Coordinates of C-alpha atoms and ligand atoms in Angstrom, one line a residue:
M5 CA 0.3 -0.1 -0.3
I6 CA 1.2 3.4 -1.0
R7 CA 0.3 5.9 2.2
K8 CA 2.0 9.0 0.1
V9 CA 2.9 10.5 -3.2
L10 CA 5.5 13.1 -4.2
I11 CA 4.5 14.2 -7.6
A12 CA 7.3 15.2 -9.6
N13 CA 6.0 17.6 -11.6
R14 CA 4.1 20.6 -12.7
G15 CA 0.6 21.9 -14.3
E16 CA -1.5 20.3 -15.2
I17 CA -0.4 16.8 -14.9
A18 CA 0.5 17.4 -10.9
L19 CA -2.9 17.9 -10.7
R20 CA -4.3 15.1 -12.9
V21 CA -2.4 13.0 -10.3
A22 CA -3.4 15.0 -7.4
R23 CA -6.5 14.1 -7.8
T24 CA -6.6 10.6 -8.2
C25 CA -4.4 10.1 -5.5
R26 CA -6.5 12.0 -3.0
E27 CA -9.7 9.4 -4.6
L28 CA -8.2 7.2 -3.2
G29 CA -7.3 7.9 0.2
I30 CA -3.6 9.2 -0.2
G31 CA -1.6 11.8 0.4
T32 CA 0.4 14.1 -1.7
V33 CA 3.3 16.4 -1.2
A34 CA 3.4 18.3 -4.4
V35 CA 7.2 20.0 -5.0
Y36 CA 7.4 23.7 -7.0
S37 CA 10.0 26.1 -8.6
E38 CA 9.8 29.0 -7.5
S39 CA 8.0 30.1 -11.2
D40 CA 5.0 27.7 -9.9
R41 CA 4.7 29.1 -6.3
D42 CA 1.1 30.2 -6.5
S43 CA 0.5 26.9 -8.3
A44 CA -2.8 25.6 -7.9
V45 CA -1.6 21.6 -7.7
V46 CA -0.1 23.6 -4.0
R47 CA -3.4 24.8 -2.8
F48 CA -4.5 21.5 -3.6
A49 CA -2.0 18.4 -2.6
D50 CA -1.9 17.9 1.6
E51 CA 2.0 19.6 1.2
S52 CA 4.3 21.2 -0.5
V53 CA 8.2 21.6 -1.2
N54 CA 10.2 24.5 -2.9
I55 CA 12.3 22.0 -4.4
G56 CA 15.1 25.9 -6.3
P57 CA 14.0 28.2 -9.0
G58 CA 13.0 28.8 -12.0
P59 CA 14.5 26.4 -14.8
A60 CA 14.2 22.8 -14.5
K61 CA 17.2 22.0 -14.7
Q62 CA 17.6 23.4 -11.0
S63 CA 14.7 22.4 -10.4
Y64 CA 12.3 19.6 -11.5
L65 CA 14.6 18.0 -12.8
N66 CA 17.0 17.9 -10.6
I67 CA 17.6 14.9 -8.8
P68 CA 19.1 15.1 -5.6
A69 CA 16.3 18.1 -5.0
V70 CA 12.7 16.3 -5.4
I71 CA 14.9 12.2 -2.9
E72 CA 15.6 15.2 -0.4
A73 CA 11.4 16.7 -0.7
A74 CA 10.2 13.0 -0.6
R75 CA 13.2 11.8 2.0
T76 CA 11.9 14.6 4.4
R77 CA 8.4 14.1 4.1
G78 CA 8.1 11.0 4.4
A79 CA 7.0 9.7 1.0
D80 CA 6.7 6.7 0.1
A81 CA 6.2 6.5 -3.4
I82 CA 7.1 9.2 -6.2
H83 CA 4.8 10.2 -9.4
P84 CA 6.8 11.4 -12.3
G85 CA 4.1 12.3 -13.8
Y86 CA 5.4 12.8 -18.0
G87 CA 8.2 14.7 -19.3
F88 CA 11.0 16.2 -16.6
L89 CA 11.9 12.5 -15.1
S90 CA 9.8 10.8 -16.1
E91 CA 11.8 8.4 -18.6
N92 CA 15.0 8.5 -16.9
P93 CA 16.7 5.6 -15.9
D94 CA 18.9 7.0 -13.7
F95 CA 16.5 8.7 -11.7
A96 CA 13.9 5.2 -11.4
E97 CA 17.1 3.8 -10.2
V98 CA 18.1 6.4 -7.6
C99 CA 14.0 5.9 -6.0
E100 CA 15.0 1.6 -6.5
A101 CA 18.3 2.1 -4.4
E102 CA 16.0 5.1 -1.8
G103 CA 13.7 2.6 -1.3
I104 CA 11.0 5.0 -2.7
T105 CA 8.8 2.9 -4.5
F106 CA 9.5 4.6 -8.6
V107 CA 5.8 4.6 -10.0
G108 CA 6.9 3.6 -13.7
T109 CA 8.6 0.6 -15.4
P110 CA 12.2 -0.5 -13.7
A111 CA 15.2 1.4 -14.6
K112 CA 16.7 -1.7 -16.3
V113 CA 13.3 -2.2 -18.2
M114 CA 13.1 1.3 -19.2
A115 CA 16.9 1.9 -20.2
Q116 CA 16.1 -1.4 -22.5
L117 CA 13.1 0.4 -24.7
G118 CA 14.7 4.1 -24.3
D119 CA 18.3 2.1 -26.2
K120 CA 15.9 2.1 -29.8
A121 CA 18.3 0.0 -31.6
S122 CA 17.7 -2.2 -28.4
A123 CA 14.0 -1.7 -28.4
R124 CA 14.3 -2.9 -32.1
A125 CA 15.9 -6.2 -30.9
I126 CA 13.4 -7.4 -28.0
M127 CA 10.6 -6.0 -29.9
T128 CA 11.9 -8.1 -33.2
D129 CA 12.3 -11.2 -30.9
A130 CA 8.7 -10.9 -29.3
G131 CA 7.4 -11.3 -33.0
L132 CA 6.6 -7.5 -33.3
P133 CA 6.4 -6.1 -37.7
L134 CA 8.7 -3.5 -38.0
L135 CA 9.7 -2.0 -41.4
P136 CA 12.9 -3.2 -42.6
G137 CA 16.0 -1.9 -41.3
S138 CA 19.3 -2.0 -39.3
R139 CA 18.6 -5.0 -35.5
D140 CA 22.0 -2.6 -34.2
A141 CA 23.6 0.7 -34.6
L142 CA 25.5 0.4 -37.6
D143 CA 28.8 2.7 -39.5
G144 CA 28.3 5.3 -41.8
P145 CA 29.3 3.3 -44.4
A146 CA 27.4 0.1 -43.2
A147 CA 24.5 2.4 -42.7
H148 CA 24.3 3.8 -46.7
A149 CA 24.6 0.2 -47.8
L150 CA 21.7 -0.6 -46.3
A151 CA 19.8 2.0 -47.2
E152 CA 20.9 0.7 -51.2
E153 CA 19.6 -2.5 -50.0
I154 CA 16.1 -1.3 -48.8
G155 CA 15.8 1.9 -51.5
Y156 CA 14.9 5.1 -50.4
P157 CA 13.5 7.5 -48.3
V158 CA 14.9 5.6 -45.2
I159 CA 15.2 7.2 -42.1
V160 CA 18.1 7.6 -39.6
K161 CA 17.5 8.4 -36.8
A162 CA 19.3 8.5 -33.6
V163 CA 19.7 5.4 -30.6
A164 CA 18.8 7.8 -27.7
G165 CA 16.4 10.1 -29.6
G166 CA 12.8 9.7 -29.4
G167 CA 9.9 11.7 -29.7
G168 CA 10.9 12.6 -33.3
R169 CA 14.1 14.0 -31.8
G170 CA 17.3 12.7 -33.5
M171 CA 15.6 11.8 -36.6
A172 CA 16.8 12.5 -40.5
V173 CA 14.8 11.9 -43.2
I174 CA 16.7 11.0 -46.7
R175 CA 15.0 10.6 -49.9
R176 CA 18.7 10.1 -52.0
S177 CA 22.0 8.3 -52.0
E178 CA 24.1 11.5 -53.0
D179 CA 21.8 12.3 -49.5
F180 CA 23.4 10.2 -47.5
A181 CA 27.5 10.8 -46.2
R182 CA 26.2 14.7 -45.3
A183 CA 22.4 13.6 -43.5
W184 CA 24.0 10.6 -41.4
A185 CA 27.4 12.8 -40.5
E186 CA 24.9 15.5 -39.4
T187 CA 22.3 13.7 -37.6
R188 CA 25.0 11.9 -36.2
A189 CA 26.7 14.8 -34.4
A190 CA 23.2 17.0 -33.6
A191 CA 23.0 13.4 -31.8
Q192 CA 26.8 13.2 -30.0
A193 CA 25.8 17.0 -29.0
V194 CA 22.5 16.9 -27.8
F195 CA 22.5 13.2 -26.3
R196 CA 26.3 12.6 -25.8
D197 CA 25.6 9.6 -27.6
G198 CA 26.2 9.3 -31.3
R199 CA 25.0 5.5 -31.7
M200 CA 22.7 5.6 -35.1
Y201 CA 20.7 2.8 -36.8
V202 CA 18.5 3.3 -40.0
E203 CA 15.2 1.9 -41.6
R204 CA 12.8 2.7 -44.7
Y205 CA 11.0 5.8 -44.0
L206 CA 7.5 5.7 -44.3
D207 CA 5.6 8.2 -46.0
S208 CA 1.9 9.6 -44.7
A209 CA 1.4 7.3 -42.4
R210 CA -0.4 6.6 -38.9
H211 CA 0.5 7.8 -35.9
V212 CA -1.2 4.6 -33.6
E213 CA -0.6 4.1 -30.7
I214 CA -1.2 1.6 -28.2
Q215 CA -1.9 1.6 -23.8
V216 CA -1.6 -0.6 -21.8
L217 CA -1.3 -2.0 -18.6
A218 CA 1.5 -4.6 -16.7
D219 CA 1.3 -5.7 -13.7
A220 CA 4.4 -6.8 -11.3
H221 CA 2.7 -10.7 -11.5
G222 CA 3.4 -10.5 -15.1
S223 CA -0.9 -9.9 -16.3
V224 CA -1.0 -7.8 -19.0
V225 CA -3.7 -5.9 -21.1
H226 CA -3.6 -3.4 -23.4
L227 CA -6.7 -0.8 -23.4
G228 CA -7.0 -0.1 -27.6
A229 CA -6.2 2.4 -29.6
R230 CA -5.5 5.9 -29.6
D231 CA -5.3 8.0 -33.3
C232 CA -2.3 10.7 -32.4
S233 CA -1.7 11.7 -36.3
L234 CA -2.7 15.5 -36.6
Q235 CA 1.0 16.8 -34.8
R236 CA 2.6 19.7 -35.9
R237 CA 6.7 19.7 -36.0
H238 CA 6.0 16.0 -33.0
Q239 CA 3.6 17.5 -31.4
K240 CA 0.5 16.3 -30.9
L241 CA -2.5 18.4 -31.0
V242 CA -5.8 16.3 -31.2
E243 CA -5.5 12.4 -30.1
E244 CA -8.7 10.2 -30.2
S245 CA -9.5 6.8 -29.2
P246 CA -10.3 4.7 -31.2
A247 CA -8.5 4.8 -33.4
P248 CA -11.1 5.6 -36.5
N249 CA -11.4 3.9 -40.0
L250 CA -9.7 1.1 -39.2
P251 CA -10.7 -2.5 -39.9
S252 CA -11.2 -4.5 -36.0
E253 CA -9.0 -6.7 -37.3
L254 CA -6.3 -4.8 -37.5
L255 CA -7.0 -3.1 -34.6
A256 CA -7.0 -6.5 -32.7
E257 CA -3.4 -7.8 -33.7
M258 CA -2.1 -4.4 -32.8
G259 CA -2.9 -4.4 -29.5
E260 CA -2.1 -7.9 -29.0
A261 CA 1.4 -7.4 -30.5
A262 CA 1.7 -4.1 -27.6
V263 CA 1.1 -6.7 -25.2
R264 CA 3.3 -9.4 -26.8
G265 CA 6.1 -7.2 -26.8
A266 CA 5.7 -5.5 -23.1
R267 CA 5.8 -9.5 -21.4
E268 CA 8.7 -9.3 -23.9
A269 CA 10.3 -6.3 -21.9
G270 CA 9.7 -7.2 -18.6
Y271 CA 7.1 -4.1 -18.6
V272 CA 5.3 -2.9 -15.8
G273 CA 3.5 0.4 -15.1
A274 CA 1.7 1.4 -17.6
G275 CA 2.8 2.0 -21.3
T276 CA 2.2 3.4 -24.9
F277 CA 3.3 1.1 -27.8
E278 CA 3.7 4.0 -30.8
F279 CA 3.6 2.1 -34.7
L280 CA 2.8 3.2 -37.6
V281 CA -0.1 2.0 -39.3
D282 CA 0.1 2.7 -43.5
G283 CA -2.4 3.2 -47.1
Q284 CA -2.7 -0.6 -47.1
G285 CA -3.4 -1.3 -43.2
R286 CA 0.1 -2.7 -42.7
F287 CA 1.8 -0.9 -39.3
Y288 CA 4.7 -1.2 -37.9
F289 CA 6.8 -0.3 -34.1
M290 CA 8.6 2.5 -33.6
E291 CA 9.0 3.2 -30.2
V292 CA 8.0 2.1 -26.4
N293 CA 6.8 5.2 -24.6
C294 CA 7.8 4.5 -20.5
R295 CA 5.2 6.9 -18.8
L296 CA 1.7 8.2 -18.6
Q297 CA 1.4 10.5 -21.5
V298 CA -0.5 13.4 -22.8
E299 CA -3.2 11.9 -24.1
H300 CA -3.8 8.8 -21.5
P301 CA -7.6 10.8 -20.8
V302 CA -9.0 9.3 -24.1
T303 CA -8.3 6.3 -23.5
E304 CA -10.0 7.1 -20.0
M305 CA -13.3 8.4 -21.2
V306 CA -14.3 5.2 -24.3
T307 CA -12.9 2.5 -21.6
G308 CA -13.8 4.3 -18.2
V309 CA -10.0 2.6 -16.4
D310 CA -8.2 5.6 -14.4
L311 CA -4.9 4.7 -15.7
V312 CA -3.2 6.8 -13.1
A313 CA -4.9 4.5 -10.5
E314 CA -4.3 1.4 -12.0
Q315 CA -0.1 3.0 -12.5
L316 CA -0.5 3.1 -8.1
R317 CA -2.1 0.0 -7.8
I318 CA 1.0 -1.8 -9.7
A319 CA 3.1 0.2 -8.2
A320 CA 2.0 -0.7 -4.4
G321 CA 2.6 -4.5 -6.4
E322 CA -1.3 -4.9 -6.5
P323 CA -2.4 -8.4 -9.4
L324 CA -4.7 -5.8 -12.0
S325 CA -8.2 -6.4 -10.7
F326 CA -9.1 -7.1 -14.6
G327 CA -8.7 -8.9 -18.0
Q328 CA -8.7 -8.9 -20.7
D329 CA -11.9 -9.1 -21.8
D330 CA -13.2 -7.3 -19.0
I331 CA -12.5 -4.8 -20.4
R332 CA -15.4 -2.7 -22.9
H333 CA -15.1 -0.2 -25.2
Q334 CA -17.5 2.8 -25.6
G335 CA -18.0 6.1 -28.4
V336 CA -15.8 8.1 -29.1
S337 CA -13.1 10.2 -26.7
I338 CA -11.1 12.9 -28.9
E339 CA -8.9 15.5 -27.5
C340 CA -7.5 18.9 -28.2
R341 CA -4.3 21.0 -26.7
I342 CA -5.0 24.0 -25.4
N343 CA -1.5 25.8 -26.1
A344 CA -0.2 28.7 -25.4
E345 CA 0.8 29.6 -29.0
D346 CA -0.1 31.6 -31.8
P347 CA -1.0 29.7 -34.7
S348 CA -0.3 32.9 -36.7
R349 CA 2.8 33.3 -36.1
A350 CA 3.9 30.2 -36.7
F351 CA 2.4 28.7 -32.8
A352 CA 5.7 30.9 -31.5
P353 CA 4.5 30.8 -27.4
A354 CA 2.2 32.8 -26.2
P355 CA 3.1 33.4 -21.9
G356 CA 1.3 36.5 -20.6
T357 CA -1.3 37.3 -17.4
L358 CA -5.0 35.6 -18.1
V359 CA -6.7 38.1 -17.8
E360 CA -9.4 36.2 -18.6
C361 CA -9.8 32.3 -18.6
L362 CA -13.1 30.6 -19.1
L363 CA -12.9 26.8 -19.5
P364 CA -15.6 24.7 -21.4
G365 CA -18.0 22.8 -19.3
G366 CA -21.5 20.5 -20.1
P367 CA -22.6 16.7 -21.1
F368 CA -19.4 15.0 -21.3
V369 CA -16.9 17.5 -21.3
R370 CA -13.4 17.1 -19.4
V371 CA -11.2 19.9 -18.6
D372 CA -7.9 18.7 -17.6
T373 CA -6.2 21.9 -16.8
H374 CA -4.1 24.2 -14.2
A375 CA -4.6 27.7 -16.0
H376 CA -7.9 30.0 -14.1
T377 CA -8.1 33.7 -14.4
G378 CA -5.6 35.5 -13.4
Y379 CA -2.7 32.9 -13.9
R380 CA 0.5 34.0 -15.1
V381 CA 1.7 31.2 -18.0
P382 CA 5.2 31.3 -17.0
A383 CA 7.6 31.7 -20.0
L384 CA 10.1 28.8 -18.9
Y385 CA 7.7 25.6 -19.1
D386 CA 6.2 23.9 -22.2
S387 CA 3.2 26.0 -23.6
L388 CA 0.1 23.0 -22.8
L389 CA -2.5 25.3 -21.1
A390 CA -5.4 22.9 -21.1
K391 CA -6.3 19.4 -22.6
V392 CA -10.4 19.8 -23.5
I393 CA -11.6 15.9 -23.5
V394 CA -15.0 15.1 -24.3
W395 CA -17.2 12.1 -25.5
A396 CA -19.8 10.7 -27.3
P397 CA -21.0 7.6 -29.0
T398 CA -20.2 8.8 -32.5
R399 CA -17.0 10.2 -33.8
D400 CA -19.2 13.2 -35.2
A401 CA -21.1 13.7 -32.3
A402 CA -17.4 13.7 -30.7
I403 CA -16.5 16.3 -33.1
A404 CA -19.9 18.4 -32.8
R405 CA -19.2 18.7 -29.1
M406 CA -14.9 19.1 -29.5
R407 CA -15.8 22.1 -31.7
R408 CA -19.2 23.4 -28.9
A409 CA -16.6 23.2 -26.0
L410 CA -13.2 25.3 -28.5
A411 CA -16.1 28.0 -28.5
E412 CA -17.3 28.0 -24.9
T413 CA -13.2 28.6 -24.3
R414 CA -11.9 32.0 -23.6
I415 CA -8.4 32.5 -22.7
T416 CA -7.4 36.4 -22.9
G417 CA -4.5 38.3 -21.7
A418 CA -1.7 40.7 -23.5
G419 CA 0.3 38.9 -25.1
V420 CA -2.3 35.3 -25.0
S421 CA -2.6 33.1 -27.3
T422 CA -3.8 29.9 -27.7
T423 CA -4.9 27.2 -30.7
A424 CA -8.1 27.2 -29.4
E425 CA -9.4 28.3 -33.2
F426 CA -7.2 27.2 -34.9
L427 CA -7.8 23.7 -33.9
S428 CA -11.7 24.2 -34.0
D429 CA -10.8 24.5 -38.1
V430 CA -8.6 21.7 -38.6
L431 CA -11.3 19.4 -36.7
D432 CA -13.8 21.4 -39.2
R433 CA -11.8 20.3 -42.3
A434 CA -12.9 17.4 -45.0
E435 CA -9.7 15.5 -44.9
F436 CA -10.1 14.9 -40.5
R437 CA -13.7 14.0 -41.1
E438 CA -13.4 11.9 -43.4
V439 CA -10.2 10.6 -41.5
R440 CA -7.6 11.3 -44.5
H441 CA -5.0 12.8 -43.0
H442 CA -1.7 11.7 -41.7
T443 CA 1.1 12.7 -39.5
R444 CA 2.2 15.4 -42.2
F445 CA -1.0 17.3 -42.7
L446 CA -0.9 20.0 -40.5
E447 CA 2.1 20.6 -42.5
T448 CA 0.8 20.8 -45.8
L449 CA -2.4 23.4 -44.2
T450 CA 0.6 26.2 -42.9
Ligands
MV4_27 C1 9.0 7.0 -38.7 C2 8.8 7.8 -40.1 C3 8.5 7.3 -40.6 N1 8.9 6.1 -41.5 N2 10.8 6.4 -38.7 C4 8.1 9.6 -35.4 C5 8.3 10.0 -33.8 C6 9.0 8.7 -33.8 N3 8.3 7.9 -33.0 C7 8.9 8.5 -35.1 N4 8.8 9.1 -35.6 C8 7.7 8.7 -37.4 N5 8.7 7.9 -37.5 C9 9.8 5.5 -40.4 N6 10.9 4.8 -40.4 C10 7.4 8.8 -39.3 C11 7.5 9.4 -37.7 C12 6.2 10.2 -37.4 C13 6.7 12.0 -38.4 C14 8.0 12.3 -39.3 C15 8.4 13.0 -39.7 C16 7.1 14.2 -39.9 C17 5.4 14.0 -38.7 C18 5.7 12.5 -38.1 C19 5.5 12.1 -36.9 C20 5.2 11.1 -36.6 C21 5.5 10.4 -36.9

């Protein structure tokens, strides 16, 4: 049993975690930086600890400060949310060494899946479909030779990358050497790890991911798919569950593949298997995200499962209380990310003080946010202000409900812009309504 959780995060996700803890009777310790002193989670949590100055390196990424806060407040577990320390195996290991329960997958598993070459190897062994490419990291000449064999276009990716960082698409043999060298140098600089691999590049694919839950006793289930194809510069803007217009046999196969992959990796906790789906309805494993994801609410809305509650139960060593056949999916859920960004200025961050912050409500509308009227949006962190999540019996009804909810959203202030209106327009486009969009769709609009 977990008695007290330290929430090592900020913003909407810190509140999200605190809410479930309260429902489960678990105490909460919020940590905050100087810039987040007045944040809602600091007021809602049972206790709070200032862990340092605004810059994340000195606060939310400061492992000794977070551990110290957990120890002095007697927290027996740490929930890392997403981003910051959530996928840092060193942090998970320090928690384990300190006798603090890390709410996530074991450090060793996280390290193996964080290494994209090793993740590819594990999933190959589990029988998951992968795009043609190298099993291991390669040197430049070997990668070039393999690219010739696979055929162009290819994509080169950093072993330490992920989420769209450290990769380059190469369309012609004569561009290979230079693109490889540039990407490798960037990977070395950013990740201090220049290892790279190559695989066939899929144009205009859909990004479909499977949510899994695995307990520490060998039970693994999946909670269906999310389509996250509407992205800009690898930032998802709209997510939905189930993934629309895919044959149910394909979705079932993807779910089973993710469960097999989680078993093979020894996964524990909530995790996400990312796949690309091509126009012929074939799917390919991309990577595993070893964390709760921003878009987890759409899965919660269609399954009725509180993913944070399941994470906490699993971390406490409890067996899953349901099997695959107990999971029922109903209706359609869509999430829109309201970012403090200006779509008319290439989505430049547009922080400031919120003079007006009116959030939508009504039937089947959920808003996960830390924002409120008078809130000062710090410029130091990511620009996510609120997630508007709707549920409806059908996709068309969910789109109508989301557009209604976005129209109710009024977030204004000097210098403040949001993505709300832009997203409402995107949802109204024929390409989205008819599911003809793909991962590069937003780039074709702007
Ligand atoms: C790809 C791909 C196409 N072919 N790999 C991006 C994030 C990371 N998880 C994997 N990603 C991709 N890997 C192959 N072999 C397409 C993506 C991709 C993407 C690429 C360009 C622009 C937007 C994208 C959005 C999602 C995924």
